[in-house]
Short mmCIF file of C-alpha atoms in Angstrom, two decimals:
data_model
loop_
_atom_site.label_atom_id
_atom_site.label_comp_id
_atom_site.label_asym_id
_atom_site.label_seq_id
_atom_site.Cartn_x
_atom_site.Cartn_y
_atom_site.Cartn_z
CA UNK Q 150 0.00 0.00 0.00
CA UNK Q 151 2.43 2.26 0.85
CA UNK Q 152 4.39 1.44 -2.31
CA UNK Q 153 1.16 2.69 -4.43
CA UNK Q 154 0.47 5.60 -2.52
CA UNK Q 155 4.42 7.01 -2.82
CA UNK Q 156 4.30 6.22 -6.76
CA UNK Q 157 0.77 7.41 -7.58
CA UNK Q 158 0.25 10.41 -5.04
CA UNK Q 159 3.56 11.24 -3.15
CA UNK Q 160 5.16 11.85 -6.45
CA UNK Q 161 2.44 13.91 -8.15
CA UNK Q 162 1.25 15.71 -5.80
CA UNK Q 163 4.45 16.41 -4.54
CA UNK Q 164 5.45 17.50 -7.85
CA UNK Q 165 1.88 19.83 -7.82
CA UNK Q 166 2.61 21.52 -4.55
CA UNK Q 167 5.97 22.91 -5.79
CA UNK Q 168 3.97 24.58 -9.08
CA UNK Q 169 4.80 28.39 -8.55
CA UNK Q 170 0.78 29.09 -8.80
CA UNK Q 171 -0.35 26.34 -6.48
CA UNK Q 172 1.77 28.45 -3.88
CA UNK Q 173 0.34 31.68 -4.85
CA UNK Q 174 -3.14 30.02 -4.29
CA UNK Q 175 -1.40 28.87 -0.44
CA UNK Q 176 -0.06 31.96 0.47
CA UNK Q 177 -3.33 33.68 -1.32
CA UNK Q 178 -5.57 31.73 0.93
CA UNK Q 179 -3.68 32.44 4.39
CA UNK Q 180 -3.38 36.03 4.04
CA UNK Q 181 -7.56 35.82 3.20
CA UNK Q 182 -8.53 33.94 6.52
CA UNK Q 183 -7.38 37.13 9.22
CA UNK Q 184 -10.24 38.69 7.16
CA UNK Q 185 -12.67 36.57 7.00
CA UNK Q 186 -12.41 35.65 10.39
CA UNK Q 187 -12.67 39.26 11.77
CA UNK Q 188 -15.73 39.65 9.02
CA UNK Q 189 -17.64 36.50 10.43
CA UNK Q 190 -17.55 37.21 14.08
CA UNK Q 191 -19.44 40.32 13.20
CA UNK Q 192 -22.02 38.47 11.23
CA UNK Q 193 -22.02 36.01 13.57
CA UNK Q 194 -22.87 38.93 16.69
CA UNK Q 195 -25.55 39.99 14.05
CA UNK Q 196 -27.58 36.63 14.19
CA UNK Q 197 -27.34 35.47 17.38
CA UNK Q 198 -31.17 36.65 18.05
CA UNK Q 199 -32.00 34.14 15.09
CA UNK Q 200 -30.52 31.53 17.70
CA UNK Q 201 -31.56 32.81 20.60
CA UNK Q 202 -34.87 34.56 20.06
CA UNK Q 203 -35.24 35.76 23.37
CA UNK Q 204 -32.15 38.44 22.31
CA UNK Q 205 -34.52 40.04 19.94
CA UNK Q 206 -36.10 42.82 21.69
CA UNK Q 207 -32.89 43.35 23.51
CA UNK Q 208 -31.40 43.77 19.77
CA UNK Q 209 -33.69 45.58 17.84
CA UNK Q 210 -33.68 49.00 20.76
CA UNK Q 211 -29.87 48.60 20.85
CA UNK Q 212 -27.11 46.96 18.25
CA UNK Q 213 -29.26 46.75 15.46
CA UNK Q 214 -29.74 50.36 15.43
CA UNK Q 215 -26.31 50.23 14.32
CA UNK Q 216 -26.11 46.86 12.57
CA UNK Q 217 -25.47 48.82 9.48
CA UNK Q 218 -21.94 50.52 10.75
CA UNK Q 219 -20.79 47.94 11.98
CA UNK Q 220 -21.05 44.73 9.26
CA UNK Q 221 -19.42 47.13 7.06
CA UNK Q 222 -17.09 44.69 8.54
CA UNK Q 223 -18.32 42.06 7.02
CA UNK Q 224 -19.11 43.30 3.67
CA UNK Q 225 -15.92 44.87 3.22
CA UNK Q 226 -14.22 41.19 4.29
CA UNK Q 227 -16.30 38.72 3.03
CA UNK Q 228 -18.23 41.38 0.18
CA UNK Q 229 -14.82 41.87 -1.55
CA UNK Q 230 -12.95 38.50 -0.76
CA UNK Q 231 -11.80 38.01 -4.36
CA UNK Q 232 -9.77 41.53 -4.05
CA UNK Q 233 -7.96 40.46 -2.12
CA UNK Q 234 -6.92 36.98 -3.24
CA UNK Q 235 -5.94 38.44 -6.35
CA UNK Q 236 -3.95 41.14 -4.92
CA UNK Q 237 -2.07 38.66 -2.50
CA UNK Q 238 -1.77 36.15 -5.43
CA UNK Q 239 -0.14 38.45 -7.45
CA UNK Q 240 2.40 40.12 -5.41
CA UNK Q 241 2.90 36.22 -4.06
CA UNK Q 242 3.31 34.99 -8.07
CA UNK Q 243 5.09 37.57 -8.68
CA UNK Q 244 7.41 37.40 -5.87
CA UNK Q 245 8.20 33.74 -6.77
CA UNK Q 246 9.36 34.58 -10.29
CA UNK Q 247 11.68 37.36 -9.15
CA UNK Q 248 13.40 35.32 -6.55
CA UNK Q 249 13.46 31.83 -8.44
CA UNK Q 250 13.59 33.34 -12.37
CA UNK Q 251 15.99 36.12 -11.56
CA UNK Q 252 13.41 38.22 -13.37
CA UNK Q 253 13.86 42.32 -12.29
CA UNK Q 254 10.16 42.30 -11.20
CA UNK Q 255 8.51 44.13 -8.51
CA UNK Q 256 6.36 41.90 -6.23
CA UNK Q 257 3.83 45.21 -6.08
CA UNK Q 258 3.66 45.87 -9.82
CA UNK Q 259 2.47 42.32 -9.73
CA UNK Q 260 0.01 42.91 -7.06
CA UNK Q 261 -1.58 46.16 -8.72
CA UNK Q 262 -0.98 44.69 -12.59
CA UNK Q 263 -3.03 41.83 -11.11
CA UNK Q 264 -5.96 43.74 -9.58
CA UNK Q 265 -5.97 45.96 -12.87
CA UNK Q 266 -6.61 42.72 -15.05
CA UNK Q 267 -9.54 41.66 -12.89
CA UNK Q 268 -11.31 44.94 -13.06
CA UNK Q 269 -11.65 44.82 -16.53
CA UNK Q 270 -13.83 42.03 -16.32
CA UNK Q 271 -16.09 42.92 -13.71
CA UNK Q 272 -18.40 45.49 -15.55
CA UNK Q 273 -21.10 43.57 -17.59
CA UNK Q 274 -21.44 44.66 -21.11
CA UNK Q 275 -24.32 44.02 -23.69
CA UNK Q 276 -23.29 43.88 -28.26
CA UNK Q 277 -26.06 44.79 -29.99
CA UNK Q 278 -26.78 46.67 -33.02
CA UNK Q 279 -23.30 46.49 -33.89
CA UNK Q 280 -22.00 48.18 -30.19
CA UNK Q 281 -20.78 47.40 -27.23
CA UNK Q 282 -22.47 49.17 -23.87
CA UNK Q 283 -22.53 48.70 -20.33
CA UNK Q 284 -25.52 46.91 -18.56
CA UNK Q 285 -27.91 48.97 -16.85
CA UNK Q 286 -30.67 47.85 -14.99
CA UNK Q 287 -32.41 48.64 -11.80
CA UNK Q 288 -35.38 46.09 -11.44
CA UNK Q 289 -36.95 44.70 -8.13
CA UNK Q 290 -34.71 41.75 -8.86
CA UNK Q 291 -31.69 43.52 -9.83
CA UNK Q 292 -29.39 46.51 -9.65
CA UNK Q 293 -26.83 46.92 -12.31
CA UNK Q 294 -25.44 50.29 -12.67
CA UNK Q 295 -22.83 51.19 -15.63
CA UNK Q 296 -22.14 47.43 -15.66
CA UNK Q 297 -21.77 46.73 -12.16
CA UNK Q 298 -24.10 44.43 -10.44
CA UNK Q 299 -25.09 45.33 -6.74
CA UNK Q 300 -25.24 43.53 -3.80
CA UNK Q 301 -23.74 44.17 -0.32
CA UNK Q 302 -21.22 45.43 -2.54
CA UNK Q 303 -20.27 45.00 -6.16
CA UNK Q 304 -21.20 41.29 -6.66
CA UNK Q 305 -18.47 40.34 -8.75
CA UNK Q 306 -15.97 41.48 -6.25
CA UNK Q 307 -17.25 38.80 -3.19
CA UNK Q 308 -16.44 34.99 -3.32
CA UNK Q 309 -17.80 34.08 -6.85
CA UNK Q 310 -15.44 36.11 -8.16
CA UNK Q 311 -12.51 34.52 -6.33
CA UNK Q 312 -11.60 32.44 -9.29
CA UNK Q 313 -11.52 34.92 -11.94
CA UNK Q 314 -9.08 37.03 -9.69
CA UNK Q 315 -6.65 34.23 -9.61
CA UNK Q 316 -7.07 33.40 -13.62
CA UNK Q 317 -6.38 37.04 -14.55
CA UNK Q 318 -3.82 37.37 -11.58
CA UNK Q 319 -2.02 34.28 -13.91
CA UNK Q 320 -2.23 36.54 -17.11
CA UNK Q 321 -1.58 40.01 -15.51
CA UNK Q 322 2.00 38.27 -13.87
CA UNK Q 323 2.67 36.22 -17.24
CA UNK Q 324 2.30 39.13 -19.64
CA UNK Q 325 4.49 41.25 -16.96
CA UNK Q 326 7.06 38.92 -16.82
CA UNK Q 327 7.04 38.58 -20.27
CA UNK Q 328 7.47 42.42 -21.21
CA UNK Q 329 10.76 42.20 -18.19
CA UNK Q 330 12.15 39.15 -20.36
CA UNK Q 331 11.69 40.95 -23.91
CA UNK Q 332 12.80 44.27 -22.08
CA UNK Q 333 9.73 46.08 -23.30
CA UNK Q 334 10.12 48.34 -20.36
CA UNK Q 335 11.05 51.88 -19.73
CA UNK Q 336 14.37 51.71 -17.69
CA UNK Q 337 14.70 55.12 -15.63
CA UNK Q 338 17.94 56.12 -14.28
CA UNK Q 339 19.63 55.44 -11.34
CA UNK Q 340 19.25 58.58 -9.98
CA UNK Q 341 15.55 58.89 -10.04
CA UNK Q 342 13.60 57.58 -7.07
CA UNK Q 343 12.65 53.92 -6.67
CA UNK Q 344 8.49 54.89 -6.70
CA UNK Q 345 8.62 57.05 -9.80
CA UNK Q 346 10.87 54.28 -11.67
CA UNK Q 347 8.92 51.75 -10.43
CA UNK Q 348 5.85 53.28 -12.02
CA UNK Q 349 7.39 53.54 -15.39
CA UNK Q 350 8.46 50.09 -15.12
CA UNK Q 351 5.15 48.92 -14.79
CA UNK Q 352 3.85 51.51 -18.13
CA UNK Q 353 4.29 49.10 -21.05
CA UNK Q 354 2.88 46.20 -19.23
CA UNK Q 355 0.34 47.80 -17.89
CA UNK Q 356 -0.82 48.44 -21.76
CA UNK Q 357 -0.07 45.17 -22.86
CA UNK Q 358 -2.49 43.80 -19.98
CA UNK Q 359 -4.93 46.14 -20.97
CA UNK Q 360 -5.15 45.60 -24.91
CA UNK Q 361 -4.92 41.31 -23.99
CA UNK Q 362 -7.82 41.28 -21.86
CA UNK Q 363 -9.98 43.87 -23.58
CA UNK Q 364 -9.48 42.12 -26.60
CA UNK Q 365 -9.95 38.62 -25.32
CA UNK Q 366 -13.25 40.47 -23.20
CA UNK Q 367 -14.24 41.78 -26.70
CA UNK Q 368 -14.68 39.08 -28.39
CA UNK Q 369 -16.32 36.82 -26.08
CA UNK Q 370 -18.89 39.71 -25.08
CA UNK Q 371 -19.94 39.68 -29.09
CA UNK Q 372 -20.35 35.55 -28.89
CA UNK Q 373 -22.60 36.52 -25.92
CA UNK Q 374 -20.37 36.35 -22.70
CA UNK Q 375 -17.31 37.48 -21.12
CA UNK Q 376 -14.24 36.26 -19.17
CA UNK Q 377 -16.16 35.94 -15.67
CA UNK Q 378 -18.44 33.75 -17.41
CA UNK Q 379 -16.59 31.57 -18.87
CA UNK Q 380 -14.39 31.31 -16.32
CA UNK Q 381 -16.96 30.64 -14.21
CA UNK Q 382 -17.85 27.36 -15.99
CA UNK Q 383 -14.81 24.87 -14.93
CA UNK Q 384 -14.97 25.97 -11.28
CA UNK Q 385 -18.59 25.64 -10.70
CA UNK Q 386 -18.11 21.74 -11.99
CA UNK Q 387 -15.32 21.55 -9.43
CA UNK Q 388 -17.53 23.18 -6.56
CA UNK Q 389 -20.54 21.25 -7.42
CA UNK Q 390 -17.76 17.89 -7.42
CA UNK Q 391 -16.60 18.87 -3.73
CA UNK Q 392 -19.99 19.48 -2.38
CA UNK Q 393 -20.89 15.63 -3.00
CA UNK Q 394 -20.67 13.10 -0.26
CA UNK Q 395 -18.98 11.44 -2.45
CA UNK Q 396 -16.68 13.86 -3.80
CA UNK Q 397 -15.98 14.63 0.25
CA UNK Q 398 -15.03 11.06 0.60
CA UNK Q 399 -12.65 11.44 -1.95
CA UNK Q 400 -11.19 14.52 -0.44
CA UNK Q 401 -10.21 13.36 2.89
CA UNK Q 402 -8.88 9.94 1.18
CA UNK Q 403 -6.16 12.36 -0.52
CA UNK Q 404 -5.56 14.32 2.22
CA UNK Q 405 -4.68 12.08 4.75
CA UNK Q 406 -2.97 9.26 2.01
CA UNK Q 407 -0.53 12.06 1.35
CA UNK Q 408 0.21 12.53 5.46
CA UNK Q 409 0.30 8.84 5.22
CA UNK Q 410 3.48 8.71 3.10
CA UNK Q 411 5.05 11.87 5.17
CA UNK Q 412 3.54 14.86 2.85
CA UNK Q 413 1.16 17.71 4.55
CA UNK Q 414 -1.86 16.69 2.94
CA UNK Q 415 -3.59 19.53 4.59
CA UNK Q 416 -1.87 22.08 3.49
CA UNK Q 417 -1.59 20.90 -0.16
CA UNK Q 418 -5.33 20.45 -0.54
CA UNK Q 419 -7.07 22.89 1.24
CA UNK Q 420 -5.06 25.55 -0.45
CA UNK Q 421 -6.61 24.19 -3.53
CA UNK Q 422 -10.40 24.11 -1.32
CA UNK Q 423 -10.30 27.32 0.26
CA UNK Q 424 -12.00 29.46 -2.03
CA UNK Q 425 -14.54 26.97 -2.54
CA UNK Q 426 -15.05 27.04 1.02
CA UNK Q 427 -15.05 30.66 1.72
CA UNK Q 428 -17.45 30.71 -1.30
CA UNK Q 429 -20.05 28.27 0.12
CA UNK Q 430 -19.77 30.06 3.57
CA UNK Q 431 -21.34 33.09 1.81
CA UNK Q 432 -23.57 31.21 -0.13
CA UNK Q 433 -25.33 29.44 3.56
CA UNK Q 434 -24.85 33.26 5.24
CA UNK Q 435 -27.38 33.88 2.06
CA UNK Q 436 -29.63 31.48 2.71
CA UNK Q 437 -28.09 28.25 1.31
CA UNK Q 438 -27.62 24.83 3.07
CA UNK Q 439 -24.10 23.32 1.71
CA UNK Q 440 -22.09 21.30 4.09
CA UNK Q 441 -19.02 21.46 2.77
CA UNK Q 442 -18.04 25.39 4.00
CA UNK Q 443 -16.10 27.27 6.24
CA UNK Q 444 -14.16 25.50 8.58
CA UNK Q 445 -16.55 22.21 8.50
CA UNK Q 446 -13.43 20.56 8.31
CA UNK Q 447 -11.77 21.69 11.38
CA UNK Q 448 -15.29 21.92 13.46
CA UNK Q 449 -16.30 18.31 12.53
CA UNK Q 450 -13.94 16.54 10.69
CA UNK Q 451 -9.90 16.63 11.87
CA UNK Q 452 -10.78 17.42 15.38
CA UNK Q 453 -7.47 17.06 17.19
CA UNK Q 454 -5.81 17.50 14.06
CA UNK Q 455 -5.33 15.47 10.32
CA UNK Q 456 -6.85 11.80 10.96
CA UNK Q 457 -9.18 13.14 14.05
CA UNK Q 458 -6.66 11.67 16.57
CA UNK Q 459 -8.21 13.19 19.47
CA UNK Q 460 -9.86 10.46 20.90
CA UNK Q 461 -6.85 8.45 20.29
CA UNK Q 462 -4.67 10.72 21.49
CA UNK Q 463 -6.98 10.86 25.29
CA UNK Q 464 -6.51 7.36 24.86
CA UNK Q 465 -3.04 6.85 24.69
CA UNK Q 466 -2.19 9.37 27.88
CA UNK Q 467 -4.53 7.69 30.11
CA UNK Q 468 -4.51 4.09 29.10
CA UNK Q 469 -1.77 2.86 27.19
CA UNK Q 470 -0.20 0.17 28.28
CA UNK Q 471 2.98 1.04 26.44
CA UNK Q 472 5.07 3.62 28.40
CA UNK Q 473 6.29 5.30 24.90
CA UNK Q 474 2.68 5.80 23.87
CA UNK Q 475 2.11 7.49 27.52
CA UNK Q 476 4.95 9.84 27.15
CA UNK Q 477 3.74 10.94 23.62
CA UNK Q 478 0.08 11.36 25.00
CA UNK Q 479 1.23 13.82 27.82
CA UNK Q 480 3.00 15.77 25.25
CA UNK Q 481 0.22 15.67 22.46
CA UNK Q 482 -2.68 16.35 24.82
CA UNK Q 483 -2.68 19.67 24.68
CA UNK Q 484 -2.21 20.98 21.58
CA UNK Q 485 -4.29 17.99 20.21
CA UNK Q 486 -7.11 20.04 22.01
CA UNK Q 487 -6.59 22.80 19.15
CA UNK Q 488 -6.63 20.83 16.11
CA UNK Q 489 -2.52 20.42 16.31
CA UNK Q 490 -1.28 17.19 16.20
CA UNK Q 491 2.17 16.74 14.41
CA UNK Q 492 3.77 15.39 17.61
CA UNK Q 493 1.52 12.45 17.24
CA UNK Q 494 1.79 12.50 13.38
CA UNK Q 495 5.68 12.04 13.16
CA UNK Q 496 6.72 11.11 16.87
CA UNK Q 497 4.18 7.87 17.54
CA UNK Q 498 4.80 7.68 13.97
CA UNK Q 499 1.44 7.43 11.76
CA UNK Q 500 3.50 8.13 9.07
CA UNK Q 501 4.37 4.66 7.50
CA UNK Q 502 2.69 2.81 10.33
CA UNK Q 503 0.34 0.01 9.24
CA UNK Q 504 -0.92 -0.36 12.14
CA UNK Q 505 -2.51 3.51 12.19
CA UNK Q 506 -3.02 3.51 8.45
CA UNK Q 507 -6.38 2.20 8.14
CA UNK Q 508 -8.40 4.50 11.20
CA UNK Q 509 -6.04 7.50 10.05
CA UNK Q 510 -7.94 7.25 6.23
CA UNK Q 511 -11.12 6.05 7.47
CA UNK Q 512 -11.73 7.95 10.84
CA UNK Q 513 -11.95 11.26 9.45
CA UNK Q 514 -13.89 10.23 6.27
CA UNK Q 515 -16.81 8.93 8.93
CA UNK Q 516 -16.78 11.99 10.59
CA UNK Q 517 -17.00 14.41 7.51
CA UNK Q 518 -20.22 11.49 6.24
CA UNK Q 519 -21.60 12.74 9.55
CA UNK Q 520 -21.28 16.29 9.11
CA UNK Q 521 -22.22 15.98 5.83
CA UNK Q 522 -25.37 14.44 6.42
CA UNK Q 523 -26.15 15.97 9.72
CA UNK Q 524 -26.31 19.88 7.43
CA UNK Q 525 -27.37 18.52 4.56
CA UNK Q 526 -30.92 16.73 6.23
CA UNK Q 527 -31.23 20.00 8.44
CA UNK Q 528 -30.76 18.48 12.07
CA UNK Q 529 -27.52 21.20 12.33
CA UNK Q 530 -27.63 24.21 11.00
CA UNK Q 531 -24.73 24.91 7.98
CA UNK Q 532 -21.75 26.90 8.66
CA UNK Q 533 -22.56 30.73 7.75
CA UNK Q 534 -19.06 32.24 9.69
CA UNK Q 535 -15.60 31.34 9.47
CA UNK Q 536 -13.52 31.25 12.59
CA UNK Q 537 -9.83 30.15 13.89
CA UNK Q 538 -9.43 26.96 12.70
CA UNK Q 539 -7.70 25.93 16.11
CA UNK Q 540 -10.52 26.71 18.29
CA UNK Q 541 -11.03 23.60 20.57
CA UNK Q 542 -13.88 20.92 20.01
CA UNK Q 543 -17.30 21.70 19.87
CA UNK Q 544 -16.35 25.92 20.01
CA UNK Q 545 -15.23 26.19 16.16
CA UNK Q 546 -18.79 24.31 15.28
CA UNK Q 547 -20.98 26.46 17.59
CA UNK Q 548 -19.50 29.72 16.83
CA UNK Q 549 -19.59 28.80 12.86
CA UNK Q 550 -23.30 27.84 12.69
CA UNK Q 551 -23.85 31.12 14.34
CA UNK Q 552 -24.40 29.61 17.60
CA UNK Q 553 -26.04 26.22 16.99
CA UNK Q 554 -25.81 24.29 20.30
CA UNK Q 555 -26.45 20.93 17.91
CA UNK Q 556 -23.18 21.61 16.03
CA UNK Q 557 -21.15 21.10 19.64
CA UNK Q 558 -22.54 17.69 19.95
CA UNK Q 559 -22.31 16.81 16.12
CA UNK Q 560 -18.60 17.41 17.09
CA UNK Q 561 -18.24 15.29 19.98
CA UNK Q 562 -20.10 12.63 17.88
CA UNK Q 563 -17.99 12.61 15.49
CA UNK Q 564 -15.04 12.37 17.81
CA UNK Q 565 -16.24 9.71 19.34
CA UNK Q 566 -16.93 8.01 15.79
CA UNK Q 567 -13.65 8.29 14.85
CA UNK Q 568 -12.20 6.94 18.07
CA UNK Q 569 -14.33 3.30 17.65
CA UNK Q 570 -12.92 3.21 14.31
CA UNK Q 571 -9.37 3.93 15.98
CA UNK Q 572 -9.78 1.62 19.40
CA UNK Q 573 -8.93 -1.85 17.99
CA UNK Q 574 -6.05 -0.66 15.99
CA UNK Q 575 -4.31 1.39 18.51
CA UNK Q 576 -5.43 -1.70 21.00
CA UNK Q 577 -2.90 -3.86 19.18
CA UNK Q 578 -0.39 -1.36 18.36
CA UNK Q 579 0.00 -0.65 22.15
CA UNK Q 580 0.16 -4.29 23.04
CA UNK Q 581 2.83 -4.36 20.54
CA UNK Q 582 4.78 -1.82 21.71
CA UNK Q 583 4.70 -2.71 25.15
CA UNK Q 584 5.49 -6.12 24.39
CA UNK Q 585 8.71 -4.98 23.07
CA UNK Q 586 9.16 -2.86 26.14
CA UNK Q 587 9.18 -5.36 28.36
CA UNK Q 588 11.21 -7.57 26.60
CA UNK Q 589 13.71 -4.81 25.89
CA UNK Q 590 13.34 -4.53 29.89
CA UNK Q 591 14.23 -8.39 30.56
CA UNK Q 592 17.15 -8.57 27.85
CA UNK Q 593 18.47 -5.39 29.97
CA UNK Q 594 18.28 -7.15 32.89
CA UNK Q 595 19.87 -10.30 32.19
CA UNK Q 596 22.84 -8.58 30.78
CA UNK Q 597 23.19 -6.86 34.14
#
């Protein structure tokens, strides 16, 4: 098994997570969560009464007076989400080719080149009769003004556009790079100041991203659509793929058969899921009922960390038999309690241990079926808010369903799920172990 797993995943995917845009996506996706954690605990404050009806009075002659000051945190978060993963993923991309391409690039050109690409797409504009003009339409359904369509903010600029910031982030950085390698740049002296040469730098690519994308915007608006749209296309397959049971099966089986064979599964695929995520998190704040959002993963899935070891990791510090397996407990306990659990990971090892291999893959893929199913047929509520993705067990689900006291025991169900599925395994392992302890101990002795 472990053979198959280091020919036909440890070597491609660690092959992927080395692509200079998969680690734009990372480092896109980290510098996002600050933000949309601040933005959710205000939306979270703002439907508490919805929980807890008895708040409602209390709310309506006091904070929701002023509801509309103060989820400008929110909508400026969560309402322009795809700003800043394309800003972040473009200084990041960019950053990456200057340091390993020896390219004379500057990380912010990248950044600002990037976010100048993706506005061009966001207005929505109509060919007909031979011209091109922006949508506008104010309906009771609608609100698109000069080619912007309204929501909490300018709709394309929340999570749907999240994907279409990093596709035009890839172009913007591409076509800059490109102009740096052909030297279709103005080069300023030495002797005039780093901001003003750094804005003539970025002149001729700044033109060539403009003509590329209005052009390539051009003609698809005459066939009918644009850029958003059609970029729109692949990635809605891919959400609509993830936010299967099945597809969430299939998820967790990668992530934890790369951790398996000593690669951070976590890291490598939610960087690729986090916009998806973030996405569905503002779809269910809307009104929508997916499972897979948020931190669902965190809240119900890996609690105590990749595999769900924190049942086994309780376990091991209070009744192992094996006095290596004790010592690791005491040390894991703790930060097992907040989702952290690479002492357990590399010191029991699970890494190539057949004897955790089985629980590790199928542990957390019974406790995401549980979540799954426990959203999608309505007994907990989905997760509308995203929050620190080491909050302790029970706390990250709570606060994420905007305080649904079901989601705190879906978690400790799951927990416990995973731990049966864990119990025999770890059962034998520690007889194992201790076996060779004590034999160890006797072979000791006789020699003395």
């Amino acid at each position: 098994m472990f053979g198959f797993l280091e020919k036909y995943l440890m070597g491609p995917m660690g092959k992927v997570s080395q692509f200079k845009i998969v680690r734009a996506v990372m480092a896109a996706g980290m510098a996002s969560i600050p933000f949309t954690i601040v933005g959710s605990m205000f939306l979270v404050f703002n439907v508490l009464p919805l929980t807890f009806p008895a708040l409602t009075g209390f709310f309506e002659n006091t904070f929701y007076r002023f509801s509309d000051l103060y989820m400008l945190a929110n909508t400026s978060t969560m309402g322009i989400l795809a700003l800043y993963f394309g800003i972040v993923f473009g200084y990041e991309l960019t950053r990456i080719e200057q340091t390993e391409s020896h390219l004379d690039v500057n990380p912010l050109n990248g950044a600002l080149l990037s976010m100048f690409a993706f506005f061009l797409c966001i207005p929505e504009l109509l060919f007909e009769n031979g011209s091109m003009t922006l949508i506008n339409s104010v309906t009771d359904t609608e609100t698109v003004i000069k080619g912007f369509r309204m929501g909490d903010t300018v709709s394309r600029l929340g999570t749907t556009g999240i994907f279409t910031a990093i596709i035009m982030s890839i172009v913007a950085v591409n076509l800059y790079c490109l102009c740096v390698r052909r030297k279709w740049i103005i080069k300023m002296p030495d002797t005039v100041p780093t901001g003003v040469s750094r804005s003539f730098t970025a002149l001729i690519p700044a033109f060539v991203v403009a003509f590329a994308v209005l052009i390539i915007n051009g003609i698809l608006i005459a066939l009918g659509t644009d850029i958003f749209n059609i970029i729109a296309v692949p990635f809605g397959f891919v959400t609509n793929l993830t936010n299967s049971w099945l597809g969430i099966l299939v998820i967790y089986f990668l992530m934890h058969a790369l951790w398996i064979v000593g690669i951070h599964g976590a890291t490598i695929v939610t960087s690729f899921l986090t916009p998806i995520v973030l996405a569905n998190m503002t779809a269910n704040a809307a009104g929508a009922n997916i499972p897979f959002a948020g931190e669902f993963n965190n809240s119900f899935v890996t609690v105590g960390g990749s595999g769900a070891t924190l049942g086994l990791v309780i376990f091991i510090t209070f009744f192992a038999k094996s006095d290596q397996l004790k010592v690791l407990g005491k040390a894991s306990i703790v930060p097992s309690l907040f989702n952290i659990n690479e002492p357990i990971i590399f010191g029991m090892p699970v890494v190539y241990n057949p004897y955790i291999a089985i629980p590790f893959f199928l542990g957390p893929m019974t406790a995401a079926s549980l979540g799954y199913w426990a959203i999608k047929l309505g007994i907990v509520n989905p997760v509308i808010a995203q929050v620190p993705w080491p909050s302790p067990i029970g706390l990250g689900g709570f606060i994420g369903t905007g305080g649904d006291w079901k989601a705190i025991v879906l978690a400790i169900v799951c927990a416990l799920a995973s731990f049966i599925i864990y119990f025999p395994f770890i059962k034998v392992y520690d007889s194992k172990l201790a076996k060779e302890e004590r034999e160890r101990g006797q072979e000791v002795a006789t020699q003395a």
